PDB file of C-alpha atoms in Angstrom:
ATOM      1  CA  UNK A   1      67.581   4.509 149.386  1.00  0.00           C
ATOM      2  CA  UNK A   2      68.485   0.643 149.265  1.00  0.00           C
ATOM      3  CA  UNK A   3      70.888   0.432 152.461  1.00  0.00           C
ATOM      4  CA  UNK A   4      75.037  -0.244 151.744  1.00  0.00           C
ATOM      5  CA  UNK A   5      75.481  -4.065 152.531  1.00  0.00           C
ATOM      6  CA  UNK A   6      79.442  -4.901 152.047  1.00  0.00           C
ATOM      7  CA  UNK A   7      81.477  -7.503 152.906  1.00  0.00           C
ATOM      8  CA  UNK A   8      85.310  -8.179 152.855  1.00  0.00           C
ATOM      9  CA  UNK A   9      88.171  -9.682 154.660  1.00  0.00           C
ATOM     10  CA  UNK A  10      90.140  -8.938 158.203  1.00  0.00           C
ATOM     11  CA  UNK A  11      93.443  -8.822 156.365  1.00  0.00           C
ATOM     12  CA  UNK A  12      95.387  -9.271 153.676  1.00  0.00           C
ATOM     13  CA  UNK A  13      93.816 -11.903 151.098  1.00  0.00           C
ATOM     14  CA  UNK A  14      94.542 -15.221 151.073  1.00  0.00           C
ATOM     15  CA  UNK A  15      94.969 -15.598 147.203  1.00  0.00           C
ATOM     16  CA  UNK A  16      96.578 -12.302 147.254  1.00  0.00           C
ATOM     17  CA  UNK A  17     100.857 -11.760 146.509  1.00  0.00           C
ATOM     18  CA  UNK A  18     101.155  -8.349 145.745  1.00  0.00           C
ATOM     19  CA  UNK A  19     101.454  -4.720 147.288  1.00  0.00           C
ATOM     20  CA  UNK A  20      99.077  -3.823 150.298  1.00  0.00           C
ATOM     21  CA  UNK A  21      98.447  -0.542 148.940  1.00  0.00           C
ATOM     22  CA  UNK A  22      96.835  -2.125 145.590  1.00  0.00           C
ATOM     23  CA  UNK A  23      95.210  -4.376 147.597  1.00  0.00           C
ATOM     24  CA  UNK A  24      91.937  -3.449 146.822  1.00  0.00           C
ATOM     25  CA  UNK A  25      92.304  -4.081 142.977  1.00  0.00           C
ATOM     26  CA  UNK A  26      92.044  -7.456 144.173  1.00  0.00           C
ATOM     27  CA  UNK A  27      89.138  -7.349 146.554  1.00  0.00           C
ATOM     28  CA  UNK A  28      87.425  -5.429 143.566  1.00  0.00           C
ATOM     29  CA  UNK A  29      88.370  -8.536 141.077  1.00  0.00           C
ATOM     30  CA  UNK A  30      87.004 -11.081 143.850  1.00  0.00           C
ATOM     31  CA  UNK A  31      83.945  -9.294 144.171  1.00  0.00           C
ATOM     32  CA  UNK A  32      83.955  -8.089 147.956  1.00  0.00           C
ATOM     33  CA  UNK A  33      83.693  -4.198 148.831  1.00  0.00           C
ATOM     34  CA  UNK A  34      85.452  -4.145 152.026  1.00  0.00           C
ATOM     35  CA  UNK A  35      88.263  -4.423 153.471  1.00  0.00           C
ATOM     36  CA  UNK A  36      90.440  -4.270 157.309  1.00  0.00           C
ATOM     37  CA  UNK A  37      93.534  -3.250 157.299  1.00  0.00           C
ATOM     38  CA  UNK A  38      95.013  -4.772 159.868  1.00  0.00           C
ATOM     39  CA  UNK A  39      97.989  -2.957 162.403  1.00  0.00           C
ATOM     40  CA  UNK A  40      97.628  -5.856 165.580  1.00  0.00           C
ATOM     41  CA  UNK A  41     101.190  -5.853 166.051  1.00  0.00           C
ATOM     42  CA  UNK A  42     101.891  -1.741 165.456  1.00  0.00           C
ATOM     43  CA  UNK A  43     101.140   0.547 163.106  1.00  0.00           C
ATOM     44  CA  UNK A  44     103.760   0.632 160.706  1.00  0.00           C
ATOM     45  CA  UNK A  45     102.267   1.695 157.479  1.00  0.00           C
ATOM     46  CA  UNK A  46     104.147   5.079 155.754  1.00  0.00           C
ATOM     47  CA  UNK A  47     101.968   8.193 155.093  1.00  0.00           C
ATOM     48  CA  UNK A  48     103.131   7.253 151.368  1.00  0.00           C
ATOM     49  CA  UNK A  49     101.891   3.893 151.701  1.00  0.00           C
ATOM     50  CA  UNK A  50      98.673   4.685 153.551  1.00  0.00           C
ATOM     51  CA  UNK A  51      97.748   7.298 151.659  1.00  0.00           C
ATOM     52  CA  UNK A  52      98.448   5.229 148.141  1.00  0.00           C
ATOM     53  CA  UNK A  53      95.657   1.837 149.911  1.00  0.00           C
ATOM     54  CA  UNK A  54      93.018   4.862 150.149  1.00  0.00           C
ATOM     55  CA  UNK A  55      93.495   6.036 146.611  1.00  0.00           C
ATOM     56  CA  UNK A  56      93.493   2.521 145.217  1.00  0.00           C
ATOM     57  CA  UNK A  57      90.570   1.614 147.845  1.00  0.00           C
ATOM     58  CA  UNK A  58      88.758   4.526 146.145  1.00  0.00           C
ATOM     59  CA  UNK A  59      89.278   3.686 142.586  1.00  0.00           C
ATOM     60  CA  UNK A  60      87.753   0.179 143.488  1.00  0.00           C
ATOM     61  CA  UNK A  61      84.784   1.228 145.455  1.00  0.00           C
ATOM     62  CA  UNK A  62      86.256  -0.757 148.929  1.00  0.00           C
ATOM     63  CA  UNK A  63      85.213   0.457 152.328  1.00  0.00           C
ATOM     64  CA  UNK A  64      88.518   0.552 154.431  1.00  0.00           C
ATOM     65  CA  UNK A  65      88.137   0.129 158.292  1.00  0.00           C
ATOM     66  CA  UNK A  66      91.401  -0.611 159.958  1.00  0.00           C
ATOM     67  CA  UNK A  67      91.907  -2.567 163.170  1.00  0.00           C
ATOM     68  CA  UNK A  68      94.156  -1.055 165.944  1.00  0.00           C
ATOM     69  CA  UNK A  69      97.216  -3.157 168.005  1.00  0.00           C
ATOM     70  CA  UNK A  70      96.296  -5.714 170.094  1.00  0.00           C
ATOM     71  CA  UNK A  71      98.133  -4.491 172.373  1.00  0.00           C
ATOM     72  CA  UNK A  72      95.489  -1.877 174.132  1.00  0.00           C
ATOM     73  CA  UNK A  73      94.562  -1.783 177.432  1.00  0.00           C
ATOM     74  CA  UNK A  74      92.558   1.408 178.491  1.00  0.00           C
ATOM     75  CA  UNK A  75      92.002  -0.065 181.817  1.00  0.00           C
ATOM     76  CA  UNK A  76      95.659  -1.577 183.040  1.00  0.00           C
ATOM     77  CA  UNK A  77      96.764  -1.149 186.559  1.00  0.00           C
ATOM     78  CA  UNK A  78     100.103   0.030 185.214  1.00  0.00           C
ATOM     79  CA  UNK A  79      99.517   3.459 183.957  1.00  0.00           C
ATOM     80  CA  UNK A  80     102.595   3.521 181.658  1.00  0.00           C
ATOM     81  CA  UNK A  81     100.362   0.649 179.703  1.00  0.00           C
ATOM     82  CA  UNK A  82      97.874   3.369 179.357  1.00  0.00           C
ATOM     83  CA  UNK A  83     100.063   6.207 177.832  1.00  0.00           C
ATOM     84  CA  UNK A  84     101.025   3.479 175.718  1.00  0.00           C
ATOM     85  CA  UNK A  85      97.956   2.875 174.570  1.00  0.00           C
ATOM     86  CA  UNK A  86      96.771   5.768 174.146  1.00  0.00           C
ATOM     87  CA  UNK A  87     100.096   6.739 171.802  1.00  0.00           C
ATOM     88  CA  UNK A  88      99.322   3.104 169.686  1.00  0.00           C
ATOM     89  CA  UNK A  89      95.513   4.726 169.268  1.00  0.00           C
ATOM     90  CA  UNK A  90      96.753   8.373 168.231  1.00  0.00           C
ATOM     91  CA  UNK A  91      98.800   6.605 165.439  1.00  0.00           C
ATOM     92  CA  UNK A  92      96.183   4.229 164.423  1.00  0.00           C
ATOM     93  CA  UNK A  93      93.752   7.443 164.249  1.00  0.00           C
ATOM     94  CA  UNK A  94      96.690   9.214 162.299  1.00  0.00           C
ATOM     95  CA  UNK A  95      97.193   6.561 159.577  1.00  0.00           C
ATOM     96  CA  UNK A  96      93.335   5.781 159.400  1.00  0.00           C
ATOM     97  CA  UNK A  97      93.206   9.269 158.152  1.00  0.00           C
ATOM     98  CA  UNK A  98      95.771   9.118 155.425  1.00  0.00           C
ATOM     99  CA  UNK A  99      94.317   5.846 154.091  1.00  0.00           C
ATOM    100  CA  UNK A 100      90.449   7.114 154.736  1.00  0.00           C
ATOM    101  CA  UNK A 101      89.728   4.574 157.109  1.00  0.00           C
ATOM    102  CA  UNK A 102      86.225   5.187 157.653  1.00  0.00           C
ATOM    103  CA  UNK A 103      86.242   2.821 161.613  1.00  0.00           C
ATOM    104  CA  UNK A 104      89.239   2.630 163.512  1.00  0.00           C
ATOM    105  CA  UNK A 105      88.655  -0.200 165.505  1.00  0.00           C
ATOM    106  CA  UNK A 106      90.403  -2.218 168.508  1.00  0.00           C
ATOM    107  CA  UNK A 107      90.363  -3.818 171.537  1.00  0.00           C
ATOM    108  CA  UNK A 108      89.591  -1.908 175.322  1.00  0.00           C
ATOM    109  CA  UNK A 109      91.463  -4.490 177.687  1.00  0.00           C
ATOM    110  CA  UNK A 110      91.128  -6.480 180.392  1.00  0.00           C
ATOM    111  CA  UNK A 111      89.518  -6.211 184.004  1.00  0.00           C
ATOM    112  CA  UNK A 112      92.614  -7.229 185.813  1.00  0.00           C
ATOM    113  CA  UNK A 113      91.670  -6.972 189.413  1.00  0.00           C
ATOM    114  CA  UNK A 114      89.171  -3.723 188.782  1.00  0.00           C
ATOM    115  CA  UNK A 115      85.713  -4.494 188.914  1.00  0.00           C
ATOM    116  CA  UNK A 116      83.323  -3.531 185.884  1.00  0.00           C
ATOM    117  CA  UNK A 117      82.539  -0.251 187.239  1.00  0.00           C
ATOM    118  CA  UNK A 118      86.235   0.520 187.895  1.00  0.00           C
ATOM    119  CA  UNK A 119      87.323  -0.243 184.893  1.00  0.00           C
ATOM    120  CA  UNK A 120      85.074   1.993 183.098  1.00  0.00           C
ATOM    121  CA  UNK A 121      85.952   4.841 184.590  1.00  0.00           C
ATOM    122  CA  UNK A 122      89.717   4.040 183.916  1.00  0.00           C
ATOM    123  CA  UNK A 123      88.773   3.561 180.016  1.00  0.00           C
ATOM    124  CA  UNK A 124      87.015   7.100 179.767  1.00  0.00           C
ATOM    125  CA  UNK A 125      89.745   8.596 181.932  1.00  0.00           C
ATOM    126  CA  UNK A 126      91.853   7.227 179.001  1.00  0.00           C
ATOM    127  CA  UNK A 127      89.463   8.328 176.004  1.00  0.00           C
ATOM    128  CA  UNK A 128      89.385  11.978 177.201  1.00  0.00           C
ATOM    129  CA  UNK A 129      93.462  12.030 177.100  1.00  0.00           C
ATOM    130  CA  UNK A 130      93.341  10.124 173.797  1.00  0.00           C
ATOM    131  CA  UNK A 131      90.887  12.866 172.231  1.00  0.00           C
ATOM    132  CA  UNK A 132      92.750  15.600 173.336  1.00  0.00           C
ATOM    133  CA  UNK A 133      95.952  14.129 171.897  1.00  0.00           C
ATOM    134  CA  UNK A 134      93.925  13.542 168.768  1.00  0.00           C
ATOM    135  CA  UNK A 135      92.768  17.273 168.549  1.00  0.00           C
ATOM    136  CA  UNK A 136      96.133  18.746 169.304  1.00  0.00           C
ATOM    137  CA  UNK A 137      97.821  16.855 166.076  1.00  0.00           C
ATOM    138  CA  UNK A 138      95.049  18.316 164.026  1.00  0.00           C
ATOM    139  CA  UNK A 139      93.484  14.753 163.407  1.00  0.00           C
ATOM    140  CA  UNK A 140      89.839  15.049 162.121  1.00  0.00           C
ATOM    141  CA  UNK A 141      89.257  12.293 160.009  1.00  0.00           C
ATOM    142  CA  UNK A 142      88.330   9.575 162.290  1.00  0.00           C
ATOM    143  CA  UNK A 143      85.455   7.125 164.395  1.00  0.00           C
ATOM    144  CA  UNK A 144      86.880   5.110 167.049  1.00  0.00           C
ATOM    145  CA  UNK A 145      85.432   1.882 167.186  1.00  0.00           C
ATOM    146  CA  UNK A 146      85.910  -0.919 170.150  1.00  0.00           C
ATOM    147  CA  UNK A 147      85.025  -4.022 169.660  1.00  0.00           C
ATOM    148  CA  UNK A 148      83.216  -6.278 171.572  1.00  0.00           C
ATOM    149  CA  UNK A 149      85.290  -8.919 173.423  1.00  0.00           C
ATOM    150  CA  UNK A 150      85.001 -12.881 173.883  1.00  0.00           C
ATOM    151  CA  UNK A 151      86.469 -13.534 176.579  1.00  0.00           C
ATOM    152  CA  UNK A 152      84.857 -12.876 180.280  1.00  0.00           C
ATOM    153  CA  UNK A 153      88.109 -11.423 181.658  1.00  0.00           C
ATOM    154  CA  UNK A 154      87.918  -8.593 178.817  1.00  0.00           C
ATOM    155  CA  UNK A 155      86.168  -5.060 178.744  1.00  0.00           C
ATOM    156  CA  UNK A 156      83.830  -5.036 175.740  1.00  0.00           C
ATOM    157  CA  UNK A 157      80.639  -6.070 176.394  1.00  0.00           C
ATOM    158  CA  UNK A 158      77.611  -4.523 174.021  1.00  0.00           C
ATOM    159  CA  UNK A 159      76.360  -3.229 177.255  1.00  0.00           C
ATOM    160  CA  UNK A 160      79.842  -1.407 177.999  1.00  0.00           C
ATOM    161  CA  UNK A 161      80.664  -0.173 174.550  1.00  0.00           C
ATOM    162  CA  UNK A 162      77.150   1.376 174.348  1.00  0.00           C
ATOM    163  CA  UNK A 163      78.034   3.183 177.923  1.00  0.00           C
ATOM    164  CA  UNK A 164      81.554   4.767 176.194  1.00  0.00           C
ATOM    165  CA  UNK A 165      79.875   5.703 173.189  1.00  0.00           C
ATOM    166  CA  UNK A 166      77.293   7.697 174.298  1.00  0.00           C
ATOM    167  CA  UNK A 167      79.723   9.163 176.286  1.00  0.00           C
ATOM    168  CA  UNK A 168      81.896  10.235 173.518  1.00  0.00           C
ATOM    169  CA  UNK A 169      81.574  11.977 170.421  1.00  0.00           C
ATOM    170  CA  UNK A 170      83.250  10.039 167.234  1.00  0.00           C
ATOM    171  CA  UNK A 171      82.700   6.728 168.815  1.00  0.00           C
ATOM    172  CA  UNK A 172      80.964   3.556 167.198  1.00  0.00           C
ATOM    173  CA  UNK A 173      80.778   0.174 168.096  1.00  0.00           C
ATOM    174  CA  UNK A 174      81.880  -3.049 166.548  1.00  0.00           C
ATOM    175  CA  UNK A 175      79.616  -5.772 166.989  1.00  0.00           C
ATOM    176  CA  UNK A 176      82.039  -9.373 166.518  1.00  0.00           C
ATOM    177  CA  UNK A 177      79.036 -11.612 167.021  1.00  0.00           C
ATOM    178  CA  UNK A 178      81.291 -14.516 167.512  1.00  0.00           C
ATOM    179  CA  UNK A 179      82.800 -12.857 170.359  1.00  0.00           C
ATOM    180  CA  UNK A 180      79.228 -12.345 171.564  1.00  0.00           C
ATOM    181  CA  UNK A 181      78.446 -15.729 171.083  1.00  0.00           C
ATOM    182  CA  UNK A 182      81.222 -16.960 173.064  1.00  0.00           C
ATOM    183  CA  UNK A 183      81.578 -14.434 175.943  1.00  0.00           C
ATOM    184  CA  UNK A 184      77.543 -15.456 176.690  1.00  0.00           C
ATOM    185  CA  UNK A 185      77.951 -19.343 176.079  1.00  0.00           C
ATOM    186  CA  UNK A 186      76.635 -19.588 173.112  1.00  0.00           C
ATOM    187  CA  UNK A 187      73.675 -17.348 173.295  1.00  0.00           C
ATOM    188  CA  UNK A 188      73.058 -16.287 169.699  1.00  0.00           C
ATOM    189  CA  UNK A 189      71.046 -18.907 167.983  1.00  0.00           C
ATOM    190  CA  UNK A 190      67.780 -17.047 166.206  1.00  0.00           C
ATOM    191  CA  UNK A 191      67.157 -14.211 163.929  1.00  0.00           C
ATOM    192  CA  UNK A 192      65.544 -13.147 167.209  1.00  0.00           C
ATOM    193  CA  UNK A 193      68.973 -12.967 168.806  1.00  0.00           C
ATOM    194  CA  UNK A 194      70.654 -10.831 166.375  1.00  0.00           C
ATOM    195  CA  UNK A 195      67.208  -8.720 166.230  1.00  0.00           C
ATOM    196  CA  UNK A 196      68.196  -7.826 170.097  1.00  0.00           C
ATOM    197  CA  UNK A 197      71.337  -6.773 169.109  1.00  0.00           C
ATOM    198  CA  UNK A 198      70.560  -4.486 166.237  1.00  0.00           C
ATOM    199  CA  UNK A 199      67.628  -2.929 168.419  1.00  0.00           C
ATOM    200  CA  UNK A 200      69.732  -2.232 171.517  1.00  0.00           C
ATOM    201  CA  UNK A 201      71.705  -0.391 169.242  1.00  0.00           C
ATOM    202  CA  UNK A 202      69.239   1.516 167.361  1.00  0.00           C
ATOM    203  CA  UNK A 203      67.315   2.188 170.811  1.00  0.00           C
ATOM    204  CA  UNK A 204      70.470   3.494 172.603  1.00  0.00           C
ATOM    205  CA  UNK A 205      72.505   4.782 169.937  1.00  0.00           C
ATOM    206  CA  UNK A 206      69.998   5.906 167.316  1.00  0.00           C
ATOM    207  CA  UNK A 207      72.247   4.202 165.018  1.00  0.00           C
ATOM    208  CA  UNK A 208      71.562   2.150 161.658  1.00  0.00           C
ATOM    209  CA  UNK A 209      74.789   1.412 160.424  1.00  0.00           C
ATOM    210  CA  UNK A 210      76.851  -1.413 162.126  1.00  0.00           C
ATOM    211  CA  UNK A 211      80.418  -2.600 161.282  1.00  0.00           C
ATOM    212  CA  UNK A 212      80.882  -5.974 162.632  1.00  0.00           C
ATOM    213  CA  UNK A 213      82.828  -9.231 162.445  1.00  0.00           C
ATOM    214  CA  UNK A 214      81.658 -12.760 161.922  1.00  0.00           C
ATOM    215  CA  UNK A 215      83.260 -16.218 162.237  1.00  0.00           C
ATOM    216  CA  UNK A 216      82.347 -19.372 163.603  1.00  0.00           C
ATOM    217  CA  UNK A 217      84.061 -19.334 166.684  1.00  0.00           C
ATOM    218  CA  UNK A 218      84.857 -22.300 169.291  1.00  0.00           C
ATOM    219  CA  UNK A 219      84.781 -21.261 173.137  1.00  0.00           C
ATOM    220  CA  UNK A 220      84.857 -22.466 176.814  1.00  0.00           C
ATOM    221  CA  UNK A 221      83.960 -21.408 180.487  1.00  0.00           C
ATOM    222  CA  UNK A 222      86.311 -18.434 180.023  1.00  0.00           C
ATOM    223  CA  UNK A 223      84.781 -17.269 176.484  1.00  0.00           C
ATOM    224  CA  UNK A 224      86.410 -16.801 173.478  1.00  0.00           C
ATOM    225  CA  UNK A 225      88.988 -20.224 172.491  1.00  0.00           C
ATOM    226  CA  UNK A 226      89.849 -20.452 168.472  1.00  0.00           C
ATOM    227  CA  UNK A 227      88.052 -19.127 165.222  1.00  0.00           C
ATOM    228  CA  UNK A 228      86.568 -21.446 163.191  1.00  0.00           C
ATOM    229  CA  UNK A 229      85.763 -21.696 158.896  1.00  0.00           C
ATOM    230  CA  UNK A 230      82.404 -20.935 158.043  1.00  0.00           C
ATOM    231  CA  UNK A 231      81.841 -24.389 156.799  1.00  0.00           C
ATOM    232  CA  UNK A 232      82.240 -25.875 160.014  1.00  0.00           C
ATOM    233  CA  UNK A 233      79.044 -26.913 161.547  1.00  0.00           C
ATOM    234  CA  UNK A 234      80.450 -27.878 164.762  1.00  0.00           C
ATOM    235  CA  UNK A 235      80.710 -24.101 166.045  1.00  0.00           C
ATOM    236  CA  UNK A 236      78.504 -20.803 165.705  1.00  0.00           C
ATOM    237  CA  UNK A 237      77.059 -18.431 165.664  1.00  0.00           C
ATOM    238  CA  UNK A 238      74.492 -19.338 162.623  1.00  0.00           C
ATOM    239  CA  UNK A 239      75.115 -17.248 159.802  1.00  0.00           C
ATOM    240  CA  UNK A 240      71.962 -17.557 157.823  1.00  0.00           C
ATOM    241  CA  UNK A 241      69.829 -15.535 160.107  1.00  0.00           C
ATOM    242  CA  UNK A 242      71.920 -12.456 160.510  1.00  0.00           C
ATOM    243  CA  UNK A 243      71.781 -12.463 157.009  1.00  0.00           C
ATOM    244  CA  UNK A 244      68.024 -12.482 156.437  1.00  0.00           C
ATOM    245  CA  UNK A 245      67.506  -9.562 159.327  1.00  0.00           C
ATOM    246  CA  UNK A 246      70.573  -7.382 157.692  1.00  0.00           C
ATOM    247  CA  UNK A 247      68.208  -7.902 154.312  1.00  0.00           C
ATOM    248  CA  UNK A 248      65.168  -6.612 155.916  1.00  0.00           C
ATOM    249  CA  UNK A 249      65.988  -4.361 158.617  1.00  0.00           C
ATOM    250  CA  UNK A 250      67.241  -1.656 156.472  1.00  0.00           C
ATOM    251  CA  UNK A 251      70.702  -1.065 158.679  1.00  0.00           C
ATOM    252  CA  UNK A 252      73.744  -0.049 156.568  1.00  0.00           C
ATOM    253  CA  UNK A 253      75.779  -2.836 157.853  1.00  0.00           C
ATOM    254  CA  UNK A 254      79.223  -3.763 156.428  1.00  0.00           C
ATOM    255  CA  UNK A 255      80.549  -7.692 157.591  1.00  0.00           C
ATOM    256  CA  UNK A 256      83.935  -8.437 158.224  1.00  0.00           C
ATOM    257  CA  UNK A 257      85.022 -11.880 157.467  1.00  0.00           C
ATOM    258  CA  UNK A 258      87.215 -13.346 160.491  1.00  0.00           C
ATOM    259  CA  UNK A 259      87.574 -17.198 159.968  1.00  0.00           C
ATOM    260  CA  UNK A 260      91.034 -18.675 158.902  1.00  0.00           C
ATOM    261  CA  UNK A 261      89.589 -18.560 155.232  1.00  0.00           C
ATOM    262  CA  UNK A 262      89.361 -14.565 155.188  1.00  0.00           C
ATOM    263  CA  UNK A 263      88.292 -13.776 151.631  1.00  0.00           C
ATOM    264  CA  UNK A 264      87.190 -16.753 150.755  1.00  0.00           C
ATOM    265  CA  UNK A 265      84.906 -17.067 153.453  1.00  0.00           C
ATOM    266  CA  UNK A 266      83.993 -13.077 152.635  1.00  0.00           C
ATOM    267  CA  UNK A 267      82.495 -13.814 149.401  1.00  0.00           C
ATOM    268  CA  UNK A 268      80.228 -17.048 151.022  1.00  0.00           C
ATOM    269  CA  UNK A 269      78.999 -14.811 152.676  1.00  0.00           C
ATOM    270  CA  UNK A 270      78.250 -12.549 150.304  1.00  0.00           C
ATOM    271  CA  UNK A 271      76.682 -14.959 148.114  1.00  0.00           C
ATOM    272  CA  UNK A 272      74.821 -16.293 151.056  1.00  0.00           C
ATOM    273  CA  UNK A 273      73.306 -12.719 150.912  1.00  0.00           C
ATOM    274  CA  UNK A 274      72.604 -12.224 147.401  1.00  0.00           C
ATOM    275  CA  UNK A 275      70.700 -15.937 147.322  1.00  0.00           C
ATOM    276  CA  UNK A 276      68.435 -14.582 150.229  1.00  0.00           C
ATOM    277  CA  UNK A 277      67.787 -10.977 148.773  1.00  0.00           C
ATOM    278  CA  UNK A 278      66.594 -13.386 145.316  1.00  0.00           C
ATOM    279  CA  UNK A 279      64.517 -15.086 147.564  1.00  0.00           C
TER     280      UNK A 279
END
C-alpha cells in the first residue's frame, strides 16, 4: 500500500473568510489534505462547532490534528500550573474527540531550575493524573502528541519525547524539525540528518507514521528566535531533502506547514513533493 503523504496548514488559512467548521471545504479547494486546528490560547471551540469541523473535515478527505494551549507546563515548580495543565489537556483531548482529531498535540514546558532528569519525572507524574482524568470522563478517542521544542530552556527533546512515549500508552511524537534545527544550532542539513531522525523513531518506537511541522526557522545561542517563509534562503532547515526521504522511506508522514505563509507555503510544499515523486 502506497504510504498517506498529506500536507496542510497550522491554522486557519490565509485566503480563507469564512466559518472554521467549513474550513476544510477550503483546504479541499486549495488542494492540501490536512489541517491543525489550533486552541494556543484555550480551547474554546463548542461540542456543536467541533463536532460540525470533523463532519466537514470528513466530507473533504482532511486529516485534523489539533494543537493544545501554549500555556502547558508538565514540569512547573508551582504545582497549581500543573493541575492547570493538566485541566487545558483534558479539554483539548475532549474537543479533539468531537472534531476527530486524530493527534492532539502541544507543548511539555520548561526546565525552570529542575534538571533534565527532574523534570521528567515531574512530566510523567503529570501524564499519569492526566490519563486518569481522561479515563474517568469516558474520553477514548485520542493520541497525545508533544512536540519537540526549540528552545534549550524547554522539555522536548526527540530524546525526551521518545522516553514519555514509551512510557505511555496513546502517546506519539511530533517531530517540528525547525525546532530541531534550532535547539541543536543548526544541525539538520542532509537527507542523512532527517534519515537519523526517522530511524530513531522507527528503532525506538516501532513507528512509521510521523506528524511533524516544518518552517524555516531563525535561531540563536538560546534556540528557537522567529519562523521564517519557505522562500527564504537565509534560514533552514532544507526542505528538499526531507522530501525525497518521506518519498522513499515508506513512513506515513503528514507535514504541517508553520511559516507566516501557512497554506500557501502548505501547497509548495506539496508541489515540491509531487515534482520529486515525477522524478
Amino acid at each position: 500500500m502506497k504510504p498517506d503523504i498529506r500536507f496542510g496548514p497550522a491554522g486557519r488559512p490565509m485566503g480563507y473568510k469564512g466559518k472554521t467548521t467549513q474550513v476544510c471545504d477550503y483546504i479541499k479547494k486549495v488542494g492540501l489534505d490536512a489541517f491543525e486546528y489550533q486552541a494556543t490560547y484555550g480551547v474554546k471551540i463548542s461540542k456543536q462547532s467541533a463536532l460540525e469541523l470533523g463532519e466537514n473535515a470528513a466530507k473533504n478527505d482532511i486529516l485534523v490534528s489539533m494543537h493544545g494551549p501554549y500555556y502547558i507546563n508538565l514540569c512547573s515548580q508551582k504545582e497549581d500550573t500543573i493541575k492547570k495543565s493538566v485541566e487545558r489537556l483534558v479539554q483539548s483531548a475532549k474537543a479533539g474527540e468531537w472534531m476527530n482529531s486524530y493527534r492532539t498535540v502541544f507543548h511539555m514546558g520548561f526546565y525552570t531550575k529542575y534538571s533534565p532528569e527532574e523534570a521528567m519525572k515531574k512530566c510523567k507524574d503529570a501524564i499519569s493524573e492526566l490519563l486518569e482524568k481522561v479515563e474517568a470522563l469516558g474520553i477514548n478517542n485520542y493520541t497525545f502528541a508533544p512536540e519537540t521544542t526549540g528552545k534549550k530552556s524547554q522539555f522536548g527533546s526527540l530524546e525526551e519525547l521518545i522516553e514519555i512515549c514509551r512510557s505511555f500508552d496513546n502517546f506519539t511524537p511530533t517531530v517540528d524539525f525547525a525546532h530541531m534545527h534550532a535547539r541543536s544550532g543548526g544541525i539538520i542539513k542532509t537527507k542523512e540528518d532527517y534519515a537519523k531522525i526517522f530511524d530513531k523513531i522507527e528503532n525506538e518506537l516501532g513507528l512509521k507514521s510521523l506528524h511533524c511541522h516544518f518552517t524555516k526557522i531563525e535561531y540563536t545561542d538560546a534556540g528557537e528566535k522567529k519562523h521564517h517563509i519557505l522562500s527564504d534562503s537565509n534560514f533552514g532547515p532544507p526542505l528538499t531533502p526531507l522530501l525525497e526521504l518521506i518519498s522513499e522511506n515508506g513512513f506515513n508522514v503528514t507535514l504541517i506547514c508553520e511559516t507566516p505563509y501557512l497554506d500557501i507555503d502548505a501547497l509548495e510544499m506539496k508541489k515540491e513533493y509531487s515534482s520529486i515523486l515525477r522524478g
